[in-house]
Amino acid sequence: MRSQFRQYFVTAELIDLARIAVFDLDFKLVAQATGSGTELADSIPICDRMLVRAGRREGPQRLAALSEICTEGERGLFAVVLPIGGLRPAGYLQIVADPVHNLKPIQSVLGVSLQVQSMNGDVAYRADNWSRWQGRDSTLMAEYVAATPDGQPALRLLAQRDVSDFIGELSRTRNIAVAVAGAVTLITVLLALWIVQNTTLQPLQKLTRQLQKVRQDRSRLGDPIEVGGSAEISELATVFNDMSGELARLYNKYKQMAYTDSLTLLPNRELFHRRMSSLLRDSRQHNRTFAVLLLDLDGFKEVNDTLGHHVGDALLRQVSDRLRNIIVSVTHAGWGNNAGEQAIEGVMVARLGGDEFAMVAPGVGGMKTIERLIGYTIDRLTPHYDIEGQVIGIAGTFGVAIYPEHGLDGDTLLRRADVALYAANGLSSGSRCMTKASIKTVSLSSHLRRN
């Protein structure tokens, strides 16, 4: 940690690094270092309000960097909190810098004399020519207060500029001085505003808009922004783009882990429920139907017990590949036995767990279409599977529920499809379809026959 104070960006005075601290997952201080040496863990952490906000974050937000202006006593600081350990953070790193060093270039940009004060009046920086202009009638003074996210004042910036030349010109050319002075003052103000707008405000506004887009849509993570302006702002934009790209990769990986079955790479149960919820909203609004199909592989336990779980996993992957191909096929006209078979758009297949799969078919409500879809699936799933030299035949069972005939919500549809699946497991091997009246709905089921 101490070596960071000897890095180029510190020694070259690109940043005035004040402190580096390491925290555990509960934001308990582990160790911290300053330029003079490493401090023990029982030292008092700084920017504690920022640490509280960082600790309150949940889920993917805990993987994001947090940066803001904070205070230590009456001293204003700029701090960044970063996770350590990738997708499974082991702790957090806090980097604290003194922002005064990066405020100094404002003098050269605006041509002013600058003084930076803490909120108790202590002077953190004062330009060499500050006292020469101080108190003169010909000096213009402006003040700006930088605040923390809580609205607590952190730094006070005072800028002054000597306009004695303008006053001397006014005394020599009194008749035209008012008009000239007004024009010069206006141009000066507009120029200063233009410089500030283009070198600071516009780039920061771009950064702010990008952060707002990311807040509303996490898929916008990684979108680069092109920011001009001062070297400090450009450097900030570069760091932002790098961090945004890294966070986008982490977010996409997290999203894939959250919604994809790791074995088969099919959508998992969570994504399947989201798809059903979306279909329910659309179907209620437009008075449409859709079918929910559950598929259970018969005899899969025997494959695991006799040939091993690695063979069972390989079998599940091959079954999943065939299901993907089936879904691709039914989205094209003429997929069934009839040349004029209509395409079924938006079909989704997911693995719910073990050897249980689920399909959802939007716009499908008729029994004949469902029977053709099941028969088409049966014909393409039942051919033997060759795994490590072992020829394996499988059988399976379908249970079906239709919205709105069999249920008006996702849980009811899945439960009744599961009841139909259970009932179909009791049919003889020669049966293909059934009507189950005991659940007070028509539930379609079908057997895949073992070859």
CSV table of C-alpha atoms in Angstrom, one decimal:
chain,number,residue,atom,x,y,z
A,1,MET,CA,0.0,0.0,0.0
A,2,ARG,CA,2.8,2.4,0.8
A,3,SER,CA,4.4,1.8,-2.6
A,4,GLN,CA,1.3,3.4,-4.2
A,5,PHE,CA,2.5,6.7,-2.9
A,6,ARG,CA,5.6,6.3,-5.1
A,7,GLN,CA,3.7,5.6,-8.3
A,8,TYR,CA,4.1,7.8,-11.3
A,9,PHE,CA,0.7,9.5,-11.1
A,10,VAL,CA,1.6,10.6,-7.5
A,11,THR,CA,5.3,11.5,-8.0
A,12,ALA,CA,4.4,13.4,-11.2
A,13,GLU,CA,1.8,15.3,-9.2
A,14,LEU,CA,-1.1,14.2,-11.3
A,15,ILE,CA,-2.9,13.4,-8.1
A,16,ASP,CA,-2.3,14.3,-4.5
A,17,LEU,CA,-2.9,10.9,-2.8
A,18,ALA,CA,-3.9,11.3,0.8
A,19,ARG,CA,-4.7,7.8,2.1
A,20,ILE,CA,-5.3,4.3,1.0
A,21,ALA,CA,-7.5,2.0,3.2
A,22,VAL,CA,-8.5,-1.7,3.0
A,23,PHE,CA,-11.8,-2.9,4.5
A,24,ASP,CA,-13.5,-6.3,4.9
A,25,LEU,CA,-16.9,-7.1,3.4
A,26,ASP,CA,-18.6,-5.5,6.4
A,27,PHE,CA,-16.5,-2.3,5.9
A,28,LYS,CA,-14.5,-2.9,9.0
A,29,LEU,CA,-11.1,-1.3,8.6
A,30,VAL,CA,-8.3,-3.8,8.0
A,31,ALA,CA,-5.4,-1.4,7.4
A,32,GLN,CA,-4.7,2.0,5.9
A,33,ALA,CA,-1.6,3.8,4.7
A,34,THR,CA,-0.6,7.4,4.2
A,35,GLY,CA,2.5,8.8,2.5
A,36,SER,CA,4.4,8.7,5.8
A,37,GLY,CA,3.7,5.1,6.6
A,38,THR,CA,1.2,2.3,7.2
A,39,GLU,CA,-1.3,2.8,10.0
A,40,LEU,CA,-2.8,0.0,12.1
A,41,ALA,CA,-6.3,-1.3,11.7
A,42,ASP,CA,-7.6,0.4,14.8
A,43,SER,CA,-7.0,3.8,13.2
A,44,ILE,CA,-10.2,5.8,12.6
A,45,PRO,CA,-11.4,5.5,8.9
A,46,ILE,CA,-12.2,8.7,7.1
A,47,CYS,CA,-15.2,9.6,4.9
A,48,ASP,CA,-17.3,7.4,7.1
A,49,ARG,CA,-20.6,8.5,5.6
A,50,MET,CA,-19.4,7.3,2.2
A,51,LEU,CA,-18.5,3.9,3.8
A,52,VAL,CA,-22.0,3.7,5.3
A,53,ARG,CA,-23.6,4.3,1.8
A,54,ALA,CA,-21.3,1.8,0.2
A,55,GLY,CA,-22.1,-0.8,2.9
A,56,ARG,CA,-25.9,-0.4,2.3
A,57,ARG,CA,-25.7,-1.4,-1.3
A,58,GLU,CA,-26.9,-4.8,-2.3
A,59,GLY,CA,-26.5,-7.3,-5.1
A,60,PRO,CA,-24.7,-6.1,-8.2
A,61,GLN,CA,-24.4,-2.6,-6.8
A,62,ARG,CA,-21.7,-3.9,-4.4
A,63,LEU,CA,-19.5,-4.7,-7.4
A,64,ALA,CA,-19.7,-1.1,-8.7
A,65,ALA,CA,-17.2,1.7,-7.8
A,66,LEU,CA,-18.5,4.5,-5.6
A,67,SER,CA,-16.9,8.0,-5.8
A,68,GLU,CA,-17.8,11.3,-4.2
A,69,ILE,CA,-16.6,14.4,-2.3
A,70,CYS,CA,-16.5,13.8,1.4
A,71,THR,CA,-15.1,15.5,4.5
A,72,GLU,CA,-12.7,14.7,7.3
A,73,GLY,CA,-13.4,17.2,10.0
A,74,GLU,CA,-13.5,20.5,8.1
A,75,ARG,CA,-11.3,19.2,5.3
A,76,GLY,CA,-12.7,18.4,1.9
A,77,LEU,CA,-11.5,15.2,0.1
A,78,PHE,CA,-12.3,13.1,-3.0
A,79,ALA,CA,-12.7,9.4,-2.3
A,80,VAL,CA,-13.3,6.2,-4.4
A,81,VAL,CA,-14.4,2.8,-3.1
A,82,LEU,CA,-13.6,-0.2,-5.2
A,83,PRO,CA,-14.3,-4.0,-4.7
A,84,ILE,CA,-11.4,-6.4,-4.3
A,85,GLY,CA,-11.7,-9.9,-5.7
A,86,GLY,CA,-13.8,-9.7,-8.8
A,87,LEU,CA,-17.3,-11.3,-8.8
A,88,ARG,CA,-16.8,-12.6,-5.3
A,89,PRO,CA,-15.4,-9.5,-3.4
A,90,ALA,CA,-13.0,-10.3,-0.6
A,91,GLY,CA,-13.1,-6.7,0.6
A,92,TYR,CA,-13.0,-3.1,-0.5
A,93,LEU,CA,-10.3,-0.6,-1.3
A,94,GLN,CA,-10.7,3.1,-0.5
A,95,ILE,CA,-8.5,5.7,-2.3
A,96,VAL,CA,-8.6,9.2,-0.9
A,97,ALA,CA,-7.1,12.2,-2.6
A,98,ASP,CA,-6.8,15.9,-1.9
A,99,PRO,CA,-8.8,17.6,-4.7
A,100,VAL,CA,-7.1,21.0,-4.2
A,101,HIS,CA,-4.2,20.0,-6.5
A,102,ASN,CA,-6.6,19.3,-9.4
A,103,LEU,CA,-8.4,22.6,-8.8
A,104,LYS,CA,-5.3,24.8,-9.4
A,105,PRO,CA,-5.5,24.7,-13.2
A,106,ILE,CA,-8.7,26.7,-13.0
A,107,GLN,CA,-6.4,29.7,-12.6
A,108,SER,CA,-4.8,29.4,-16.0
A,109,VAL,CA,-8.0,28.5,-17.7
A,110,LEU,CA,-9.9,31.5,-16.4
A,111,GLY,CA,-7.0,33.8,-15.8
A,112,VAL,CA,-7.9,34.4,-12.2
A,113,SER,CA,-6.2,34.2,-8.8
A,114,LEU,CA,-7.6,31.3,-6.8
A,115,GLN,CA,-7.9,30.6,-3.1
A,116,VAL,CA,-9.3,27.3,-1.7
A,117,GLN,CA,-10.5,27.1,1.9
A,118,SER,CA,-11.9,24.5,4.2
A,119,MET,CA,-15.3,25.2,5.7
A,120,ASN,CA,-13.8,26.4,8.9
A,121,GLY,CA,-11.8,29.1,7.0
A,122,ASP,CA,-8.4,27.4,6.9
A,123,VAL,CA,-6.7,28.1,3.6
A,124,ALA,CA,-5.8,24.9,1.7
A,125,TYR,CA,-4.3,26.8,-1.3
A,126,ARG,CA,-3.7,30.4,-2.1
A,127,ALA,CA,-2.3,31.8,-5.4
A,128,ASP,CA,1.0,33.8,-5.1
A,129,ASN,CA,-0.6,37.0,-6.3
A,130,TRP,CA,-3.7,36.7,-4.1
A,131,SER,CA,-2.6,39.3,-1.5
A,132,ARG,CA,-1.5,41.7,-4.2
A,133,TRP,CA,-5.1,41.9,-5.5
A,134,GLN,CA,-6.9,41.4,-2.2
A,135,GLY,CA,-9.0,44.3,-1.0
A,136,ARG,CA,-8.6,46.5,-4.1
A,137,ASP,CA,-11.6,48.3,-5.5
A,138,SER,CA,-10.6,47.0,-8.9
A,139,THR,CA,-10.8,43.4,-8.0
A,140,LEU,CA,-13.7,41.1,-9.0
A,141,MET,CA,-14.4,38.3,-6.6
A,142,ALA,CA,-16.5,35.0,-7.1
A,143,GLU,CA,-17.2,32.2,-4.7
A,144,TYR,CA,-18.3,28.6,-5.2
A,145,VAL,CA,-19.0,26.0,-2.5
A,146,ALA,CA,-18.5,22.3,-3.3
A,147,ALA,CA,-20.8,20.0,-1.3
A,148,THR,CA,-21.0,16.2,-0.5
A,149,PRO,CA,-24.0,14.0,-1.7
A,150,ASP,CA,-25.6,14.8,1.7
A,151,GLY,CA,-25.5,18.5,1.0
A,152,GLN,CA,-22.7,19.1,3.5
A,153,PRO,CA,-20.3,21.9,2.4
A,154,ALA,CA,-16.8,20.5,1.8
A,155,LEU,CA,-14.7,23.2,0.0
A,156,ARG,CA,-15.0,26.9,-0.7
A,157,LEU,CA,-13.4,28.3,-3.9
A,158,LEU,CA,-12.7,32.0,-4.1
A,159,ALA,CA,-11.6,33.5,-7.4
A,160,GLN,CA,-10.5,37.1,-8.0
A,161,ARG,CA,-9.4,39.1,-11.0
A,162,ASP,CA,-7.8,42.5,-11.3
A,163,VAL,CA,-9.7,44.8,-13.7
A,164,SER,CA,-7.7,47.9,-13.0
A,165,ASP,CA,-6.8,48.1,-16.7
A,166,PHE,CA,-10.4,48.4,-17.6
A,167,ILE,CA,-10.9,51.2,-15.0
A,168,GLY,CA,-7.9,53.1,-16.3
A,169,GLU,CA,-9.3,52.9,-19.8
A,170,LEU,CA,-12.6,54.2,-18.6
A,171,SER,CA,-11.0,57.3,-17.1
A,172,ARG,CA,-9.2,58.1,-20.3
A,173,THR,CA,-12.1,57.5,-22.7
A,174,ARG,CA,-15.1,58.5,-20.6
A,175,ASN,CA,-17.4,59.2,-23.5
A,176,ILE,CA,-17.2,55.7,-25.0
A,177,ALA,CA,-16.0,53.8,-21.9
A,178,VAL,CA,-19.5,52.7,-20.8
A,179,ALA,CA,-20.2,51.0,-24.1
A,180,VAL,CA,-16.7,49.5,-24.4
A,181,ALA,CA,-16.6,48.3,-20.8
A,182,GLY,CA,-20.0,46.7,-21.1
A,183,ALA,CA,-18.9,45.0,-24.3
A,184,VAL,CA,-15.6,43.8,-22.9
A,185,THR,CA,-17.2,42.7,-19.6
A,186,LEU,CA,-19.9,40.8,-21.6
A,187,ILE,CA,-17.3,39.1,-23.8
A,188,THR,CA,-15.2,38.3,-20.9
A,189,VAL,CA,-18.0,36.7,-19.0
A,190,LEU,CA,-19.2,34.8,-22.1
A,191,LEU,CA,-15.7,33.6,-22.9
A,192,ALA,CA,-15.2,32.5,-19.3
A,193,LEU,CA,-18.6,30.7,-19.4
A,194,TRP,CA,-17.7,29.2,-22.7
A,195,ILE,CA,-14.4,27.9,-21.4
A,196,VAL,CA,-15.9,26.5,-18.3
A,197,GLN,CA,-18.8,25.0,-20.3
A,198,ASN,CA,-16.5,23.3,-22.8
A,199,THR,CA,-13.7,22.3,-20.5
A,200,THR,CA,-15.6,21.3,-17.4
A,201,LEU,CA,-19.4,21.5,-17.5
A,202,GLN,CA,-20.2,19.8,-20.8
A,203,PRO,CA,-17.8,16.8,-20.2
A,204,LEU,CA,-19.2,16.4,-16.7
A,205,GLN,CA,-22.7,16.6,-18.1
A,206,LYS,CA,-21.9,13.8,-20.5
A,207,LEU,CA,-20.6,11.7,-17.7
A,208,THR,CA,-23.7,12.4,-15.7
A,209,ARG,CA,-26.1,11.6,-18.6
A,210,GLN,CA,-24.2,8.3,-19.1
A,211,LEU,CA,-24.5,7.4,-15.4
A,212,GLN,CA,-28.2,8.2,-15.6
A,213,LYS,CA,-28.7,5.9,-18.6
A,214,VAL,CA,-26.8,3.1,-16.8
A,215,ARG,CA,-29.0,3.6,-13.7
A,216,GLN,CA,-32.1,3.1,-15.9
A,217,ASP,CA,-30.7,0.4,-18.1
A,218,ARG,CA,-27.8,-1.8,-17.0
A,219,SER,CA,-27.3,-3.0,-20.5
A,220,ARG,CA,-25.8,0.5,-21.3
A,221,LEU,CA,-22.8,-0.4,-19.2
A,222,GLY,CA,-19.7,-0.3,-21.4
A,223,ASP,CA,-21.0,2.3,-23.8
A,224,PRO,CA,-18.0,4.6,-24.3
A,225,ILE,CA,-18.2,8.4,-24.1
A,226,GLU,CA,-16.0,10.9,-25.9
A,227,VAL,CA,-15.1,13.8,-23.7
A,228,GLY,CA,-12.9,16.7,-24.5
A,229,GLY,CA,-11.9,19.6,-22.2
A,230,SER,CA,-9.0,19.8,-19.9
A,231,ALA,CA,-6.4,17.1,-19.4
A,232,GLU,CA,-7.9,16.2,-16.0
A,233,ILE,CA,-11.4,15.8,-17.4
A,234,SER,CA,-10.1,13.7,-20.3
A,235,GLU,CA,-8.3,11.5,-17.9
A,236,LEU,CA,-11.4,11.2,-15.8
A,237,ALA,CA,-13.4,10.2,-19.0
A,238,THR,CA,-10.7,7.6,-19.9
A,239,VAL,CA,-10.9,6.1,-16.4
A,240,PHE,CA,-14.7,6.1,-16.5
A,241,ASN,CA,-14.7,4.3,-19.9
A,242,ASP,CA,-12.3,1.7,-18.6
A,243,MET,CA,-14.3,1.2,-15.4
A,244,SER,CA,-17.6,1.1,-17.4
A,245,GLY,CA,-16.2,-1.6,-19.8
A,246,GLU,CA,-15.0,-3.7,-16.9
A,247,LEU,CA,-18.3,-3.4,-15.1
A,248,ALA,CA,-20.1,-4.3,-18.3
A,249,ARG,CA,-18.2,-7.5,-18.6
A,250,LEU,CA,-18.9,-8.3,-14.9
A,251,TYR,CA,-22.6,-7.4,-15.4
A,252,ASN,CA,-23.0,-9.6,-18.5
A,253,LYS,CA,-21.2,-12.5,-16.7
A,254,TYR,CA,-23.5,-12.0,-13.7
A,255,LYS,CA,-26.6,-11.9,-15.9
A,256,GLN,CA,-25.5,-15.1,-17.7
A,257,MET,CA,-24.9,-16.8,-14.4
A,258,ALA,CA,-28.3,-15.6,-13.0
A,259,TYR,CA,-30.5,-16.6,-16.0
A,260,THR,CA,-28.6,-19.5,-17.7
A,261,ASP,CA,-28.4,-23.2,-16.7
A,262,SER,CA,-24.7,-23.9,-16.3
A,263,LEU,CA,-24.9,-27.5,-17.6
A,264,THR,CA,-27.0,-27.1,-20.7
A,265,LEU,CA,-26.7,-23.4,-21.3
A,266,LEU,CA,-30.5,-23.3,-21.7
A,267,PRO,CA,-32.5,-20.6,-19.9
A,268,ASN,CA,-33.0,-21.5,-16.3
A,269,ARG,CA,-36.1,-21.5,-14.0
A,270,GLU,CA,-35.7,-17.8,-13.1
A,271,LEU,CA,-35.7,-16.7,-16.8
A,272,PHE,CA,-38.6,-19.0,-17.6
A,273,HIS,CA,-40.7,-17.5,-14.9
A,274,ARG,CA,-39.9,-14.0,-16.2
A,275,ARG,CA,-40.9,-15.1,-19.7
A,276,MET,CA,-44.2,-16.4,-18.4
A,277,SER,CA,-44.9,-13.2,-16.5
A,278,SER,CA,-44.3,-11.2,-19.7
A,279,LEU,CA,-46.5,-13.5,-21.7
A,280,LEU,CA,-49.3,-13.2,-19.1
A,281,ARG,CA,-49.2,-9.4,-19.3
A,282,ASP,CA,-49.3,-9.5,-23.1
A,283,SER,CA,-52.0,-12.1,-23.2
A,284,ARG,CA,-54.3,-10.3,-20.8
A,285,GLN,CA,-53.9,-7.1,-22.7
A,286,HIS,CA,-54.5,-8.6,-26.2
A,287,ASN,CA,-56.8,-11.5,-25.2
A,288,ARG,CA,-54.3,-14.1,-26.5
A,289,THR,CA,-53.6,-17.7,-25.5
A,290,PHE,CA,-50.4,-19.6,-24.9
A,291,ALA,CA,-49.4,-23.1,-23.8
A,292,VAL,CA,-47.1,-24.3,-21.1
A,293,LEU,CA,-45.5,-27.8,-21.6
A,294,LEU,CA,-43.5,-29.7,-19.0
A,295,LEU,CA,-41.2,-32.5,-20.2
A,296,ASP,CA,-39.8,-35.2,-17.8
A,297,LEU,CA,-37.2,-37.7,-19.0
A,298,ASP,CA,-38.2,-41.3,-17.9
A,299,GLY,CA,-35.4,-43.6,-16.8
A,300,PHE,CA,-32.9,-40.8,-16.4
A,301,LYS,CA,-32.1,-41.9,-12.8
A,302,GLU,CA,-31.2,-45.4,-14.1
A,303,VAL,CA,-28.7,-43.7,-16.6
A,304,ASN,CA,-27.0,-41.9,-13.7
A,305,ASP,CA,-27.0,-45.0,-11.5
A,306,THR,CA,-25.7,-47.4,-14.1
A,307,LEU,CA,-23.4,-45.3,-16.3
A,308,GLY,CA,-22.4,-42.5,-14.0
A,309,HIS,CA,-23.4,-38.8,-13.5
A,310,HIS,CA,-20.9,-37.7,-16.2
A,311,VAL,CA,-22.9,-39.7,-18.8
A,312,GLY,CA,-26.1,-38.3,-17.4
A,313,ASP,CA,-24.8,-34.8,-17.8
A,314,ALA,CA,-23.7,-35.5,-21.4
A,315,LEU,CA,-27.2,-36.9,-22.1
A,316,LEU,CA,-28.8,-33.8,-20.8
A,317,ARG,CA,-26.6,-31.6,-23.0
A,318,GLN,CA,-27.5,-33.6,-26.1
A,319,VAL,CA,-31.2,-33.5,-25.2
A,320,SER,CA,-30.9,-29.7,-24.8
A,321,ASP,CA,-29.2,-29.4,-28.2
A,322,ARG,CA,-32.1,-31.3,-29.8
A,323,LEU,CA,-34.6,-29.1,-28.0
A,324,ARG,CA,-32.9,-26.0,-29.3
A,325,ASN,CA,-33.0,-27.3,-32.9
A,326,ILE,CA,-36.7,-28.1,-32.4
A,327,ILE,CA,-37.4,-24.5,-31.3
A,328,VAL,CA,-35.6,-23.2,-34.3
A,329,SER,CA,-37.6,-25.5,-36.7
A,330,VAL,CA,-41.0,-24.6,-35.4
A,331,THR,CA,-40.4,-20.9,-36.0
A,332,HIS,CA,-40.5,-21.6,-39.8
A,333,ALA,CA,-43.6,-22.4,-41.8
A,334,GLY,CA,-44.1,-26.1,-42.7
A,335,TRP,CA,-42.3,-27.5,-39.7
A,336,GLY,CA,-44.8,-30.3,-39.0
A,337,ASN,CA,-46.2,-33.1,-41.1
A,338,ASN,CA,-48.4,-30.7,-43.0
A,339,ALA,CA,-46.7,-28.6,-45.7
A,340,GLY,CA,-48.7,-25.6,-44.7
A,341,GLU,CA,-47.9,-25.8,-41.0
A,342,GLN,CA,-47.9,-22.3,-39.5
A,343,ALA,CA,-44.8,-21.0,-37.7
A,344,ILE,CA,-44.9,-20.6,-33.9
A,345,GLU,CA,-43.1,-17.4,-33.0
A,346,GLY,CA,-41.5,-16.8,-29.6
A,347,VAL,CA,-41.2,-20.4,-28.4
A,348,MET,CA,-38.9,-20.8,-25.4
A,349,VAL,CA,-37.4,-23.9,-23.8
A,350,ALA,CA,-35.8,-24.0,-20.4
A,351,ARG,CA,-34.3,-26.5,-17.9
A,352,LEU,CA,-36.1,-26.3,-14.6
A,353,GLY,CA,-33.8,-28.7,-12.8
A,354,GLY,CA,-32.7,-32.3,-12.9
A,355,ASP,CA,-34.2,-34.0,-16.0
A,356,GLU,CA,-37.2,-31.6,-16.1
A,357,PHE,CA,-37.6,-29.2,-19.0
A,358,ALA,CA,-40.3,-26.6,-19.8
A,359,MET,CA,-41.6,-25.0,-23.0
A,360,VAL,CA,-43.8,-22.0,-23.5
A,361,ALA,CA,-45.6,-21.5,-26.9
A,362,PRO,CA,-47.2,-18.1,-27.4
A,363,GLY,CA,-50.4,-18.0,-29.5
A,364,VAL,CA,-51.0,-21.7,-29.2
A,365,GLY,CA,-54.3,-22.8,-27.6
A,366,GLY,CA,-55.8,-25.5,-29.9
A,367,MET,CA,-55.3,-29.1,-29.0
A,368,LYS,CA,-54.5,-30.1,-32.5
A,369,THR,CA,-51.6,-27.7,-32.7
A,370,ILE,CA,-50.3,-28.8,-29.3
A,371,GLU,CA,-50.6,-32.5,-30.3
A,372,ARG,CA,-48.6,-31.8,-33.5
A,373,LEU,CA,-46.0,-29.9,-31.6
A,374,ILE,CA,-45.6,-32.7,-29.1
A,375,GLY,CA,-45.5,-35.3,-31.8
A,376,TYR,CA,-42.9,-33.3,-33.7
A,377,THR,CA,-40.8,-33.1,-30.5
A,378,ILE,CA,-41.2,-36.8,-29.8
A,379,ASP,CA,-40.0,-37.8,-33.3
A,380,ARG,CA,-36.8,-35.7,-32.9
A,381,LEU,CA,-36.0,-36.6,-29.3
A,382,THR,CA,-36.5,-40.3,-29.3
A,383,PRO,CA,-33.6,-41.4,-31.7
A,384,HIS,CA,-30.8,-43.0,-29.7
A,385,TYR,CA,-28.0,-41.0,-28.2
A,386,ASP,CA,-24.4,-42.1,-28.6
A,387,ILE,CA,-22.3,-41.1,-25.5
A,388,GLU,CA,-18.8,-42.4,-25.0
A,389,GLY,CA,-19.6,-45.5,-27.1
A,390,GLN,CA,-22.8,-46.2,-25.1
A,391,VAL,CA,-26.1,-46.2,-27.2
A,392,ILE,CA,-28.8,-44.8,-25.0
A,393,GLY,CA,-32.5,-44.6,-25.7
A,394,ILE,CA,-34.8,-42.4,-23.6
A,395,ALA,CA,-38.5,-41.9,-23.0
A,396,GLY,CA,-40.3,-39.0,-21.5
A,397,THR,CA,-43.7,-37.5,-20.6
A,398,PHE,CA,-45.4,-34.3,-21.5
A,399,GLY,CA,-47.8,-32.3,-19.3
A,400,VAL,CA,-49.6,-29.3,-20.8
A,401,ALA,CA,-51.7,-26.4,-19.4
A,402,ILE,CA,-53.2,-23.6,-21.6
A,403,TYR,CA,-53.8,-20.0,-20.7
A,404,PRO,CA,-56.5,-18.9,-19.8
A,405,GLU,CA,-58.4,-22.2,-19.9
A,406,HIS,CA,-56.3,-23.9,-17.2
A,407,GLY,CA,-55.2,-21.0,-15.2
A,408,LEU,CA,-54.8,-17.2,-15.0
A,409,ASP,CA,-51.4,-17.0,-13.4
A,410,GLY,CA,-48.0,-18.6,-13.8
A,411,ASP,CA,-48.1,-20.7,-10.6
A,412,THR,CA,-51.5,-22.2,-11.5
A,413,LEU,CA,-50.4,-23.0,-15.0
A,414,LEU,CA,-47.2,-24.8,-13.9
A,415,ARG,CA,-49.1,-26.6,-11.1
A,416,ARG,CA,-51.7,-27.9,-13.5
A,417,ALA,CA,-49.2,-28.8,-16.2
A,418,ASP,CA,-47.3,-30.7,-13.4
A,419,VAL,CA,-50.6,-32.5,-12.4
A,420,ALA,CA,-51.1,-33.5,-16.1
A,421,LEU,CA,-47.5,-34.7,-16.2
A,422,TYR,CA,-48.0,-36.8,-13.1
A,423,ALA,CA,-51.2,-38.3,-14.5
A,424,ALA,CA,-49.5,-39.0,-17.8
A,425,ASN,CA,-46.8,-41.0,-16.0
A,426,GLY,CA,-49.6,-43.5,-15.1
A,427,LEU,CA,-50.7,-44.1,-18.7
A,428,SER,CA,-49.7,-47.2,-20.5
A,429,SER,CA,-46.7,-47.0,-22.9
A,430,GLY,CA,-49.0,-47.0,-25.9
A,431,SER,CA,-50.9,-43.9,-24.9
A,432,ARG,CA,-50.1,-40.6,-26.5
A,433,CYS,CA,-52.8,-38.1,-25.3
A,434,MET,CA,-55.2,-37.9,-22.4
A,435,THR,CA,-57.9,-35.6,-21.0
A,436,LYS,CA,-57.7,-35.2,-17.2
A,437,ALA,CA,-61.1,-34.2,-15.8
A,438,SER,CA,-60.2,-34.6,-12.1
A,439,ILE,CA,-58.4,-31.2,-12.0
A,440,LYS,CA,-61.5,-29.5,-13.6
A,441,THR,CA,-59.6,-28.5,-16.7
A,442,VAL,CA,-58.6,-30.2,-19.9
A,443,SER,CA,-54.9,-31.2,-19.4
A,444,LEU,CA,-53.0,-32.6,-22.4
A,445,SER,CA,-50.1,-35.1,-21.9
A,446,SER,CA,-48.1,-37.4,-24.0
A,447,HIS,CA,-45.5,-40.1,-23.7
A,448,LEU,CA,-42.1,-40.3,-25.5
A,449,ARG,CA,-41.6,-44.0,-26.1
A,450,ARG,CA,-38.3,-45.7,-25.5
A,451,ASN,CA,-36.8,-47.1,-28.7
